[in-house]
């Protein structure tokens, strides 16, 4: 586990002080990279934010452990996200990225795998969010109650359902609806 | 093969840790034998994880949107500095002293490992359930993923068992799930049970593992002056203070 794991905890806890520290330490470098590749400050802000959310998404996996410096991870994922955006905008321009964090060997491949995984999780979570938005108000209300650290009993009680069976049947119906939306998307 | 509604519900309950121990065993057996059930579990676990973290994710998003962007540093004017040889020597010595004090090369990076020597878990004397031996074995055999899963079920059924809560906290700590570990440890540390001191000690170790020595020192200060952890705390302090 890398010592920068504490930043992951800060993202999960939405620790404002430590998140500001992340911006202070890394935003300038990312901004510089994007400005020198046909982007502006607002693009840099969006890309940096999206990358932190992708890291959060990856960190929701119980087994996730950060094994590289946060800066290396952010540099790589921001670079990938910016290349994707440029492609979508169809900007025909030569892009050149200085790689400040090239390790080589196993560490480099570990970083690549971690970034790819974060991008995949981020994509899945974004699709799920879009599906969630298309659910009925009743389903959204029920599923909004599902949060980390809350037991099913507490949620069912909160929704006024005495029987756990009723709660699970309704929850399952909403989840199946979400799956359908995803399949037809 | 199409999955039934009953199985979908069973999967949800399994992911919620709300399945009874008897159903749990038969469900896990079926997972090994029925490929379509295992595949449905994988798919559903992604949605489950998304839903459990959705609200926190949205809160983080709004927080990041409000984040003020740091302004680039302005170039600072360099003022030439002329110093005598003695001054230069004094600055050099002070700089080396500072580097050594901040770096602290004598502090082993494995301070946590050195001090996290867990007492074996033994719940059998307090309970009558047959599967407790299996539960203890997972913790004592350092299979913390399993011990956390088992202890979570056990604690839900026996919320009065503070020892089980403490060991659940230690399992989370070993897994690096500091958030869950801290919730349990802080709760016990604030209580008046016989595990109070142990919970404070582990709370300090949690800070050490996260690299937060200042917070660890604060936790150690809360230990009683002649308790079971006094000596260990002294040794730990001398390494991080």
Short mmCIF file of N, CA, C and O in Angstrom, two decimals, chain A residues 1 3 5-6 9-17 19-20 23-24 27-28 31 41 45 48-49 52-53 56-58 60-63 65 120-122 124-126 128-129 132-133 140 143-144 146-153 155 164-165 167-169 171-172 175-176 178-179 182, chain B residues 2-19 40 43-73 145 152 156 172-180 182-183 206 209-212:
data_model
loop_
_atom_site.label_atom_id
_atom_site.label_comp_id
_atom_site.label_asym_id
_atom_site.label_seq_id
_atom_site.Cartn_x
_atom_site.Cartn_y
_atom_site.Cartn_z
N UNK A 1 0.83 -1.19 0.00
CA UNK A 1 0.00 0.00 0.00
C UNK A 1 0.88 1.26 0.00
O UNK A 1 1.81 1.35 0.79
N UNK A 3 1.76 5.23 0.64
CA UNK A 3 1.35 6.15 1.72
C UNK A 3 0.27 7.13 1.27
O UNK A 3 -0.45 7.69 2.10
N UNK A 5 -2.41 6.45 0.13
CA UNK A 5 -3.72 5.83 0.35
C UNK A 5 -4.61 6.76 1.20
O UNK A 5 -5.82 6.74 1.08
N UNK A 6 -3.98 7.60 2.02
CA UNK A 6 -4.76 8.51 2.88
C UNK A 6 -5.63 9.46 2.04
O UNK A 6 -6.66 9.92 2.49
N UNK A 9 -8.94 7.79 1.32
CA UNK A 9 -9.84 7.89 2.48
C UNK A 9 -10.48 9.28 2.53
O UNK A 9 -11.66 9.42 2.83
N UNK A 10 -9.67 10.29 2.20
CA UNK A 10 -10.18 11.67 2.21
C UNK A 10 -11.29 11.84 1.16
O UNK A 10 -12.28 12.53 1.42
N UNK A 11 -11.12 11.22 0.00
CA UNK A 11 -12.16 11.32 -1.03
C UNK A 11 -13.43 10.64 -0.54
O UNK A 11 -14.53 11.16 -0.71
N UNK A 12 -13.26 9.47 0.08
CA UNK A 12 -14.43 8.73 0.57
C UNK A 12 -15.15 9.51 1.68
O UNK A 12 -16.36 9.49 1.78
N UNK A 13 -14.36 10.18 2.52
CA UNK A 13 -14.95 10.94 3.64
C UNK A 13 -15.28 12.37 3.27
O UNK A 13 -15.73 13.14 4.10
N UNK A 14 -14.96 12.75 2.05
CA UNK A 14 -15.14 14.12 1.56
C UNK A 14 -14.48 15.12 2.54
O UNK A 14 -15.11 16.07 3.01
N UNK A 15 -13.23 14.83 2.83
CA UNK A 15 -12.45 15.66 3.75
C UNK A 15 -11.94 16.89 2.98
O UNK A 15 -10.99 16.81 2.20
N UNK A 16 -12.59 18.02 3.22
CA UNK A 16 -12.32 19.23 2.44
C UNK A 16 -10.86 19.67 2.51
O UNK A 16 -10.27 20.04 1.49
N UNK A 17 -10.28 19.58 3.71
CA UNK A 17 -8.91 20.05 3.91
C UNK A 17 -7.93 19.23 3.05
O UNK A 17 -7.09 19.78 2.34
N UNK A 19 -8.69 17.32 0.48
CA UNK A 19 -8.99 17.44 -0.96
C UNK A 19 -8.36 18.73 -1.51
O UNK A 19 -7.80 18.74 -2.61
N UNK A 20 -8.40 19.80 -0.72
CA UNK A 20 -7.73 21.04 -1.14
C UNK A 20 -6.23 20.78 -1.31
O UNK A 20 -5.60 21.28 -2.23
N UNK A 23 -5.58 19.28 -4.64
CA UNK A 23 -5.58 20.30 -5.69
C UNK A 23 -4.27 21.10 -5.66
O UNK A 23 -3.68 21.37 -6.69
N UNK A 24 -3.85 21.50 -4.44
CA UNK A 24 -2.63 22.30 -4.33
C UNK A 24 -1.42 21.55 -4.86
O UNK A 24 -0.54 22.13 -5.49
N UNK A 27 -2.93 20.00 -9.18
CA UNK A 27 -3.72 20.62 -10.24
C UNK A 27 -2.86 21.40 -11.25
O UNK A 27 -3.08 21.30 -12.46
N UNK A 28 -1.87 22.13 -10.74
CA UNK A 28 -1.04 22.96 -11.63
C UNK A 28 -0.40 22.14 -12.75
O UNK A 28 -0.38 22.55 -13.91
N UNK A 31 -2.99 21.13 -15.26
CA UNK A 31 -3.40 22.31 -16.04
C UNK A 31 -2.36 22.60 -17.12
O UNK A 31 -2.71 22.81 -18.28
N UNK A 41 -8.28 26.40 -19.05
CA UNK A 41 -8.33 26.14 -17.61
C UNK A 41 -9.60 25.39 -17.21
O UNK A 41 -9.57 24.51 -16.35
N UNK A 45 -9.98 21.85 -15.24
CA UNK A 45 -10.78 21.69 -14.02
C UNK A 45 -11.71 20.48 -14.15
O UNK A 45 -11.82 19.65 -13.24
N UNK A 48 -9.70 17.14 -14.22
CA UNK A 48 -9.16 16.82 -12.89
C UNK A 48 -10.29 16.27 -12.00
O UNK A 48 -10.12 15.27 -11.31
N UNK A 49 -11.44 16.93 -12.08
CA UNK A 49 -12.59 16.50 -11.27
C UNK A 49 -13.07 15.11 -11.68
O UNK A 49 -13.31 14.25 -10.84
N UNK A 52 -10.77 12.44 -10.36
CA UNK A 52 -10.93 12.16 -8.92
C UNK A 52 -12.17 11.30 -8.68
O UNK A 52 -12.17 10.41 -7.84
N UNK A 53 -13.22 11.56 -9.46
CA UNK A 53 -14.44 10.75 -9.33
C UNK A 53 -14.14 9.30 -9.79
O UNK A 53 -14.57 8.34 -9.16
N UNK A 56 -12.48 7.61 -7.05
CA UNK A 56 -13.47 7.28 -6.02
C UNK A 56 -14.21 5.99 -6.43
O UNK A 56 -14.40 5.09 -5.62
N UNK A 57 -14.63 5.94 -7.71
CA UNK A 57 -15.36 4.77 -8.20
C UNK A 57 -14.55 3.49 -8.02
O UNK A 57 -15.05 2.48 -7.56
N UNK A 58 -13.27 3.59 -8.37
CA UNK A 58 -12.40 2.41 -8.24
C UNK A 58 -12.25 2.03 -6.76
O UNK A 58 -12.24 0.85 -6.40
N UNK A 60 -14.31 2.20 -4.45
CA UNK A 60 -15.47 1.57 -3.82
C UNK A 60 -15.32 0.05 -3.80
O UNK A 60 -16.07 -0.64 -3.13
N UNK A 61 -14.37 -0.45 -4.58
CA UNK A 61 -14.09 -1.90 -4.55
C UNK A 61 -13.37 -2.19 -3.25
O UNK A 61 -12.34 -1.55 -2.95
N UNK A 62 -13.89 -3.13 -2.49
CA UNK A 62 -13.33 -3.44 -1.16
C UNK A 62 -11.84 -3.76 -1.21
O UNK A 62 -11.09 -3.41 -0.31
N UNK A 63 -11.43 -4.44 -2.28
CA UNK A 63 -10.05 -4.92 -2.33
C UNK A 63 -9.07 -3.86 -2.84
O UNK A 63 -7.87 -4.10 -2.88
N UNK A 65 -6.43 -1.08 -3.33
CA UNK A 65 -5.35 -0.47 -2.56
C UNK A 65 -4.51 0.35 -3.54
O UNK A 65 -4.18 -0.14 -4.63
N UNK A 120 -12.71 2.05 -16.41
CA UNK A 120 -13.81 1.10 -16.62
C UNK A 120 -14.90 1.30 -15.55
O UNK A 120 -16.08 1.41 -15.88
N UNK A 121 -14.47 1.38 -14.31
CA UNK A 121 -15.44 1.57 -13.21
C UNK A 121 -16.20 2.88 -13.39
O UNK A 121 -17.40 2.94 -13.16
N UNK A 122 -15.48 3.92 -13.79
CA UNK A 122 -16.06 5.23 -13.99
C UNK A 122 -17.13 5.19 -15.07
O UNK A 122 -18.22 5.75 -14.92
N UNK A 124 -18.82 2.52 -16.07
CA UNK A 124 -19.97 1.73 -15.58
C UNK A 124 -20.82 2.58 -14.64
O UNK A 124 -22.04 2.63 -14.77
N UNK A 125 -20.18 3.27 -13.70
CA UNK A 125 -20.93 4.09 -12.74
C UNK A 125 -21.69 5.22 -13.45
O UNK A 125 -22.80 5.55 -13.07
N UNK A 126 -21.07 5.80 -14.48
CA UNK A 126 -21.76 6.87 -15.23
C UNK A 126 -22.99 6.31 -15.96
O UNK A 126 -24.04 6.96 -15.98
N UNK A 128 -24.69 3.66 -15.01
CA UNK A 128 -25.67 3.33 -13.97
C UNK A 128 -26.39 4.59 -13.48
O UNK A 128 -27.58 4.57 -13.20
N UNK A 129 -25.65 5.69 -13.39
CA UNK A 129 -26.25 6.95 -12.94
C UNK A 129 -27.31 7.40 -13.95
O UNK A 129 -28.40 7.83 -13.56
N UNK A 132 -30.28 5.23 -13.47
CA UNK A 132 -30.96 5.61 -12.22
C UNK A 132 -31.89 6.80 -12.46
O UNK A 132 -33.01 6.83 -11.98
N UNK A 133 -31.40 7.77 -13.25
CA UNK A 133 -32.18 8.99 -13.52
C UNK A 133 -33.47 8.68 -14.28
O UNK A 133 -34.41 9.46 -14.25
N UNK A 140 -36.55 5.57 -7.28
CA UNK A 140 -35.40 6.43 -6.92
C UNK A 140 -35.38 6.68 -5.42
O UNK A 140 -34.33 6.64 -4.79
N UNK A 143 -34.20 3.48 -3.65
CA UNK A 143 -32.78 3.17 -3.86
C UNK A 143 -31.85 4.24 -3.28
O UNK A 143 -30.69 3.97 -3.00
N UNK A 144 -32.37 5.46 -3.13
CA UNK A 144 -31.55 6.52 -2.53
C UNK A 144 -31.22 6.21 -1.07
O UNK A 144 -30.23 6.66 -0.52
N UNK A 146 -30.45 3.38 0.06
CA UNK A 146 -29.39 2.36 0.15
C UNK A 146 -28.05 3.07 0.21
O UNK A 146 -27.62 3.68 -0.75
N UNK A 147 -27.44 3.04 1.37
CA UNK A 147 -26.14 3.71 1.54
C UNK A 147 -25.22 2.83 2.33
O UNK A 147 -25.67 1.95 3.06
N UNK A 148 -23.94 3.09 2.19
CA UNK A 148 -22.93 2.37 2.96
C UNK A 148 -23.20 2.63 4.45
O UNK A 148 -23.69 3.70 4.81
N UNK A 149 -22.93 1.65 5.28
CA UNK A 149 -23.09 1.75 6.74
C UNK A 149 -24.54 1.71 7.23
O UNK A 149 -24.80 1.94 8.39
N UNK A 150 -25.50 1.49 6.33
CA UNK A 150 -26.88 1.36 6.78
C UNK A 150 -27.35 -0.05 6.51
O UNK A 150 -27.19 -0.55 5.40
N UNK A 151 -27.92 -0.70 7.52
CA UNK A 151 -28.36 -2.07 7.32
C UNK A 151 -29.70 -2.07 6.60
O UNK A 151 -30.43 -1.08 6.60
N UNK A 152 -30.00 -3.21 5.97
CA UNK A 152 -31.27 -3.34 5.25
C UNK A 152 -32.44 -3.13 6.21
O UNK A 152 -33.45 -2.52 5.84
N UNK A 153 -32.27 -3.62 7.45
CA UNK A 153 -33.35 -3.47 8.45
C UNK A 153 -33.65 -1.98 8.70
O UNK A 153 -34.80 -1.57 8.75
N UNK A 155 -33.08 0.55 6.74
CA UNK A 155 -33.67 1.19 5.55
C UNK A 155 -35.15 0.81 5.44
O UNK A 155 -36.01 1.67 5.20
N UNK A 164 -39.22 -7.67 5.89
CA UNK A 164 -38.00 -7.57 5.08
C UNK A 164 -38.26 -8.10 3.67
O UNK A 164 -37.67 -7.64 2.70
N UNK A 165 -39.16 -9.08 3.61
CA UNK A 165 -39.49 -9.68 2.33
C UNK A 165 -40.07 -8.64 1.36
O UNK A 165 -39.69 -8.57 0.19
N UNK A 167 -39.58 -5.42 1.50
CA UNK A 167 -38.50 -4.49 1.13
C UNK A 167 -37.66 -5.09 0.00
O UNK A 167 -37.39 -4.42 -1.01
N UNK A 168 -37.25 -6.35 0.16
CA UNK A 168 -36.38 -6.94 -0.86
C UNK A 168 -37.10 -7.14 -2.20
O UNK A 168 -36.47 -7.01 -3.25
N UNK A 169 -38.41 -7.44 -2.15
CA UNK A 169 -39.15 -7.60 -3.42
C UNK A 169 -39.19 -6.26 -4.17
O UNK A 169 -38.96 -6.21 -5.36
N UNK A 171 -37.19 -3.65 -3.75
CA UNK A 171 -35.83 -3.24 -4.13
C UNK A 171 -35.41 -4.00 -5.39
O UNK A 171 -34.88 -3.42 -6.34
N UNK A 172 -35.69 -5.30 -5.40
CA UNK A 172 -35.30 -6.12 -6.54
C UNK A 172 -36.01 -5.67 -7.81
O UNK A 172 -35.40 -5.60 -8.88
N UNK A 175 -34.22 -2.71 -9.12
CA UNK A 175 -32.91 -3.06 -9.68
C UNK A 175 -33.07 -3.73 -11.06
O UNK A 175 -32.32 -3.44 -11.99
N UNK A 176 -34.08 -4.59 -11.17
CA UNK A 176 -34.32 -5.25 -12.45
C UNK A 176 -34.72 -4.22 -13.52
O UNK A 176 -34.33 -4.34 -14.68
N UNK A 178 -33.70 -1.17 -13.58
CA UNK A 178 -32.44 -0.50 -13.92
C UNK A 178 -31.65 -1.31 -14.94
O UNK A 178 -31.10 -0.78 -15.90
N UNK A 179 -31.62 -2.62 -14.72
CA UNK A 179 -30.90 -3.51 -15.63
C UNK A 179 -31.50 -3.44 -17.03
O UNK A 179 -30.78 -3.40 -18.02
N UNK A 182 -30.46 -0.35 -18.78
CA UNK A 182 -29.07 -0.48 -19.22
C UNK A 182 -28.96 -1.31 -20.49
O UNK A 182 -28.19 -0.98 -21.39
N UNK B 2 -32.31 -18.83 -17.11
CA UNK B 2 -32.89 -17.59 -16.55
C UNK B 2 -32.92 -17.68 -15.03
O UNK B 2 -33.25 -18.72 -14.46
N UNK B 3 -32.57 -16.61 -14.41
CA UNK B 3 -32.53 -16.60 -12.96
C UNK B 3 -33.90 -16.22 -12.37
O UNK B 3 -34.58 -15.34 -12.90
N UNK B 4 -34.32 -16.92 -11.32
CA UNK B 4 -35.66 -16.66 -10.76
C UNK B 4 -35.65 -15.42 -9.88
O UNK B 4 -34.59 -14.98 -9.43
N UNK B 5 -36.84 -14.92 -9.59
CA UNK B 5 -36.95 -13.74 -8.73
C UNK B 5 -36.44 -14.07 -7.32
O UNK B 5 -35.77 -13.25 -6.68
N UNK B 6 -36.72 -15.30 -6.89
CA UNK B 6 -36.28 -15.72 -5.56
C UNK B 6 -34.75 -15.66 -5.46
O UNK B 6 -34.20 -15.20 -4.46
N UNK B 7 -34.08 -16.13 -6.52
CA UNK B 7 -32.61 -16.09 -6.51
C UNK B 7 -32.08 -14.66 -6.58
O UNK B 7 -31.07 -14.34 -5.96
N UNK B 8 -32.78 -13.82 -7.34
CA UNK B 8 -32.35 -12.41 -7.42
C UNK B 8 -32.41 -11.79 -6.02
O UNK B 8 -31.51 -11.05 -5.61
N UNK B 9 -33.47 -12.11 -5.30
CA UNK B 9 -33.63 -11.56 -3.94
C UNK B 9 -32.56 -12.13 -3.01
O UNK B 9 -31.95 -11.41 -2.21
N UNK B 10 -32.30 -13.42 -3.17
CA UNK B 10 -31.28 -14.08 -2.36
C UNK B 10 -29.90 -13.42 -2.60
O UNK B 10 -29.14 -13.18 -1.66
N UNK B 11 -29.63 -13.09 -3.85
CA UNK B 11 -28.36 -12.43 -4.20
C UNK B 11 -28.28 -11.06 -3.49
O UNK B 11 -27.26 -10.72 -2.89
N UNK B 12 -29.38 -10.31 -3.56
CA UNK B 12 -29.41 -8.99 -2.91
C UNK B 12 -29.16 -9.12 -1.41
O UNK B 12 -28.40 -8.35 -0.82
N UNK B 13 -29.81 -10.12 -0.80
CA UNK B 13 -29.65 -10.32 0.65
C UNK B 13 -28.22 -10.74 0.96
O UNK B 13 -27.64 -10.32 1.96
N UNK B 14 -27.64 -11.54 0.10
CA UNK B 14 -26.26 -11.99 0.28
C UNK B 14 -25.31 -10.78 0.22
O UNK B 14 -24.43 -10.62 1.06
N UNK B 15 -25.56 -9.91 -0.76
CA UNK B 15 -24.71 -8.72 -0.89
C UNK B 15 -24.90 -7.76 0.28
O UNK B 15 -24.00 -7.01 0.63
N UNK B 16 -26.07 -7.78 0.88
CA UNK B 16 -26.37 -6.92 2.03
C UNK B 16 -25.90 -7.53 3.34
O UNK B 16 -26.10 -6.93 4.40
N UNK B 17 -25.35 -8.74 3.28
CA UNK B 17 -25.00 -9.49 4.49
C UNK B 17 -26.22 -9.74 5.35
O UNK B 17 -26.14 -9.77 6.58
N UNK B 18 -27.38 -9.85 4.72
CA UNK B 18 -28.62 -10.01 5.48
C UNK B 18 -29.13 -11.44 5.39
O UNK B 18 -30.25 -11.73 5.80
N UNK B 19 -28.33 -12.32 4.88
CA UNK B 19 -28.72 -13.72 4.70
C UNK B 19 -28.42 -14.49 5.99
O UNK B 19 -27.42 -14.21 6.65
N UNK B 40 -24.72 -14.12 -12.28
CA UNK B 40 -25.74 -13.13 -11.88
C UNK B 40 -25.27 -12.34 -10.66
O UNK B 40 -25.51 -11.13 -10.56
N UNK B 43 -22.80 -9.64 -11.77
CA UNK B 43 -23.47 -8.50 -12.41
C UNK B 43 -24.20 -7.64 -11.37
O UNK B 43 -24.13 -6.43 -11.39
N UNK B 44 -24.89 -8.33 -10.47
CA UNK B 44 -25.69 -7.58 -9.48
C UNK B 44 -24.79 -6.85 -8.46
O UNK B 44 -25.18 -5.81 -7.94
N UNK B 45 -23.60 -7.41 -8.20
CA UNK B 45 -22.75 -6.78 -7.19
C UNK B 45 -22.26 -5.40 -7.66
O UNK B 45 -22.01 -4.52 -6.85
N UNK B 46 -22.15 -5.23 -8.97
CA UNK B 46 -21.73 -3.93 -9.50
C UNK B 46 -22.81 -2.87 -9.23
O UNK B 46 -22.51 -1.77 -8.75
N UNK B 47 -24.06 -3.23 -9.51
CA UNK B 47 -25.17 -2.30 -9.26
C UNK B 47 -25.29 -2.02 -7.76
O UNK B 47 -25.48 -0.89 -7.33
N UNK B 48 -25.11 -3.09 -6.98
CA UNK B 48 -25.19 -2.98 -5.53
C UNK B 48 -24.15 -1.99 -5.01
O UNK B 48 -24.44 -1.11 -4.21
N UNK B 49 -22.92 -2.14 -5.51
CA UNK B 49 -21.82 -1.26 -5.08
C UNK B 49 -22.11 0.19 -5.52
O UNK B 49 -21.87 1.13 -4.77
N UNK B 50 -22.64 0.33 -6.72
CA UNK B 50 -22.96 1.68 -7.21
C UNK B 50 -24.01 2.33 -6.29
O UNK B 50 -23.84 3.47 -5.86
N UNK B 51 -25.07 1.57 -5.99
CA UNK B 51 -26.14 2.14 -5.18
C UNK B 51 -25.67 2.50 -3.78
O UNK B 51 -26.03 3.55 -3.24
N UNK B 52 -24.84 1.67 -3.20
CA UNK B 52 -24.36 1.93 -1.84
C UNK B 52 -23.48 3.18 -1.78
O UNK B 52 -23.32 3.79 -0.74
N UNK B 53 -22.86 3.52 -2.92
CA UNK B 53 -21.94 4.66 -2.91
C UNK B 53 -22.46 5.86 -3.68
O UNK B 53 -21.77 6.87 -3.79
N UNK B 54 -23.67 5.73 -4.25
CA UNK B 54 -24.19 6.77 -5.14
C UNK B 54 -24.32 8.13 -4.45
O UNK B 54 -23.87 9.14 -4.99
N UNK B 55 -24.90 8.13 -3.28
CA UNK B 55 -25.12 9.40 -2.59
C UNK B 55 -23.79 10.07 -2.23
O UNK B 55 -23.61 11.27 -2.41
N UNK B 56 -22.83 9.25 -1.75
CA UNK B 56 -21.51 9.80 -1.40
C UNK B 56 -20.81 10.34 -2.65
O UNK B 56 -20.13 11.36 -2.62
N UNK B 57 -20.98 9.61 -3.76
CA UNK B 57 -20.37 10.01 -5.03
C UNK B 57 -20.92 11.36 -5.47
O UNK B 57 -20.17 12.25 -5.88
N UNK B 58 -22.24 11.54 -5.37
CA UNK B 58 -22.85 12.81 -5.76
C UNK B 58 -22.43 13.94 -4.83
O UNK B 58 -22.20 15.06 -5.27
N UNK B 59 -22.31 13.62 -3.52
CA UNK B 59 -21.85 14.65 -2.57
C UNK B 59 -20.43 15.08 -2.92
O UNK B 59 -20.10 16.26 -2.87
N UNK B 60 -19.59 14.09 -3.28
CA UNK B 60 -18.19 14.42 -3.63
C UNK B 60 -18.16 15.28 -4.88
O UNK B 60 -17.41 16.27 -4.96
N UNK B 61 -19.02 14.93 -5.85
CA UNK B 61 -19.08 15.71 -7.10
C UNK B 61 -19.41 17.16 -6.82
O UNK B 61 -18.72 18.06 -7.31
N UNK B 62 -20.45 17.39 -6.02
CA UNK B 62 -20.82 18.79 -5.72
C UNK B 62 -19.70 19.50 -4.99
O UNK B 62 -19.46 20.69 -5.20
N UNK B 63 -19.02 18.75 -4.13
CA UNK B 63 -17.92 19.36 -3.38
C UNK B 63 -16.77 19.76 -4.31
O UNK B 63 -16.21 20.85 -4.19
N UNK B 64 -16.46 18.90 -5.27
CA UNK B 64 -15.36 19.19 -6.20
C UNK B 64 -15.73 20.35 -7.12
O UNK B 64 -14.87 21.14 -7.51
N UNK B 65 -17.03 20.45 -7.46
CA UNK B 65 -17.45 21.55 -8.32
C UNK B 65 -17.24 22.90 -7.63
O UNK B 65 -16.95 23.89 -8.28
N UNK B 66 -17.38 22.89 -6.31
CA UNK B 66 -17.22 24.14 -5.56
C UNK B 66 -15.76 24.43 -5.22
O UNK B 66 -15.43 25.48 -4.69
N UNK B 67 -14.89 23.46 -5.48
CA UNK B 67 -13.48 23.59 -5.10
C UNK B 67 -12.81 24.79 -5.78
O UNK B 67 -12.92 24.95 -7.00
N UNK B 68 -12.16 25.61 -5.01
CA UNK B 68 -11.44 26.74 -5.61
C UNK B 68 -10.14 26.24 -6.19
O UNK B 68 -9.42 25.47 -5.57
N UNK B 69 -9.89 26.71 -7.39
CA UNK B 69 -8.68 26.27 -8.09
C UNK B 69 -7.49 27.07 -7.58
O UNK B 69 -7.53 28.30 -7.54
N UNK B 70 -6.42 26.38 -7.19
CA UNK B 70 -5.25 27.14 -6.71
C UNK B 70 -4.64 27.97 -7.83
O UNK B 70 -4.57 27.52 -8.97
N UNK B 71 -4.28 29.18 -7.50
CA UNK B 71 -3.65 30.04 -8.49
C UNK B 71 -2.16 29.72 -8.59
O UNK B 71 -1.53 29.41 -7.59
N UNK B 72 -1.66 29.73 -9.81
CA UNK B 72 -0.24 29.42 -10.02
C UNK B 72 0.64 30.35 -9.22
O UNK B 72 0.29 31.51 -9.02
N UNK B 73 1.79 29.83 -8.79
CA UNK B 73 2.69 30.66 -7.98
C UNK B 73 3.32 31.75 -8.84
O UNK B 73 3.75 31.48 -9.96
N UNK B 145 -10.43 -11.08 5.44
CA UNK B 145 -11.61 -10.85 4.61
C UNK B 145 -12.76 -11.72 5.12
O UNK B 145 -13.88 -11.26 5.28
N UNK B 152 -19.16 -9.70 11.02
CA UNK B 152 -20.24 -8.74 10.73
C UNK B 152 -21.60 -9.41 11.00
O UNK B 152 -22.47 -8.81 11.62
N UNK B 156 -24.12 -8.57 14.19
CA UNK B 156 -25.52 -8.21 13.94
C UNK B 156 -26.44 -9.05 14.84
O UNK B 156 -27.48 -8.57 15.29
N UNK B 172 -11.16 -5.02 9.87
CA UNK B 172 -11.27 -3.92 8.91
C UNK B 172 -9.94 -3.17 8.79
O UNK B 172 -9.52 -2.78 7.72
N UNK B 173 -9.30 -2.98 9.95
CA UNK B 173 -8.02 -2.27 9.96
C UNK B 173 -6.99 -3.03 9.12
O UNK B 173 -6.26 -2.44 8.32
N UNK B 174 -6.95 -4.34 9.27
CA UNK B 174 -6.02 -5.15 8.51
C UNK B 174 -6.33 -5.08 7.01
O UNK B 174 -5.43 -5.13 6.18
N UNK B 175 -7.62 -4.94 6.70
CA UNK B 175 -8.01 -4.89 5.28
C UNK B 175 -7.81 -3.49 4.68
O UNK B 175 -7.99 -3.29 3.50
N UNK B 176 -7.48 -2.54 5.57
CA UNK B 176 -7.27 -1.16 5.09
C UNK B 176 -8.59 -0.40 4.97
O UNK B 176 -8.64 0.67 4.38
N UNK B 177 -9.67 -0.96 5.52
CA UNK B 177 -10.95 -0.25 5.50
C UNK B 177 -11.01 0.60 6.77
O UNK B 177 -11.69 0.28 7.74
N UNK B 178 -10.26 1.71 6.74
CA UNK B 178 -10.09 2.53 7.95
C UNK B 178 -11.38 3.16 8.44
O UNK B 178 -11.58 3.34 9.63
N UNK B 179 -12.23 3.50 7.47
CA UNK B 179 -13.48 4.16 7.83
C UNK B 179 -14.31 3.27 8.76
O UNK B 179 -14.73 3.70 9.83
N UNK B 180 -14.51 2.01 8.32
CA UNK B 180 -15.30 1.07 9.12
C UNK B 180 -14.58 0.76 10.43
O UNK B 180 -15.21 0.65 11.49
N UNK B 182 -12.49 2.62 12.15
CA UNK B 182 -12.57 3.75 13.08
C UNK B 182 -13.94 3.86 13.74
O UNK B 182 -14.03 4.16 14.93
N UNK B 183 -14.99 3.60 12.97
CA UNK B 183 -16.36 3.70 13.54
C UNK B 183 -16.45 2.77 14.76
O UNK B 183 -16.89 3.17 15.84
N UNK B 206 -4.23 2.40 13.88
CA UNK B 206 -4.90 2.74 12.63
C UNK B 206 -4.30 4.03 12.06
O UNK B 206 -4.04 4.14 10.86
N UNK B 209 -0.89 3.27 10.62
CA UNK B 209 -0.98 2.59 9.34
C UNK B 209 -1.31 3.58 8.22
O UNK B 209 -0.90 3.40 7.08
N UNK B 210 -2.06 4.63 8.58
CA UNK B 210 -2.42 5.63 7.57
C UNK B 210 -1.36 6.72 7.44
O UNK B 210 -1.52 7.66 6.68
N UNK B 211 -0.30 6.60 8.23
CA UNK B 211 0.81 7.56 8.15
C UNK B 211 0.54 8.85 8.91
O UNK B 211 1.21 9.85 8.69
N UNK B 212 -0.47 8.84 9.78
CA UNK B 212 -0.79 10.05 10.52
C UNK B 212 -0.25 9.95 11.97
O UNK B 212 -0.98 9.61 12.90
#
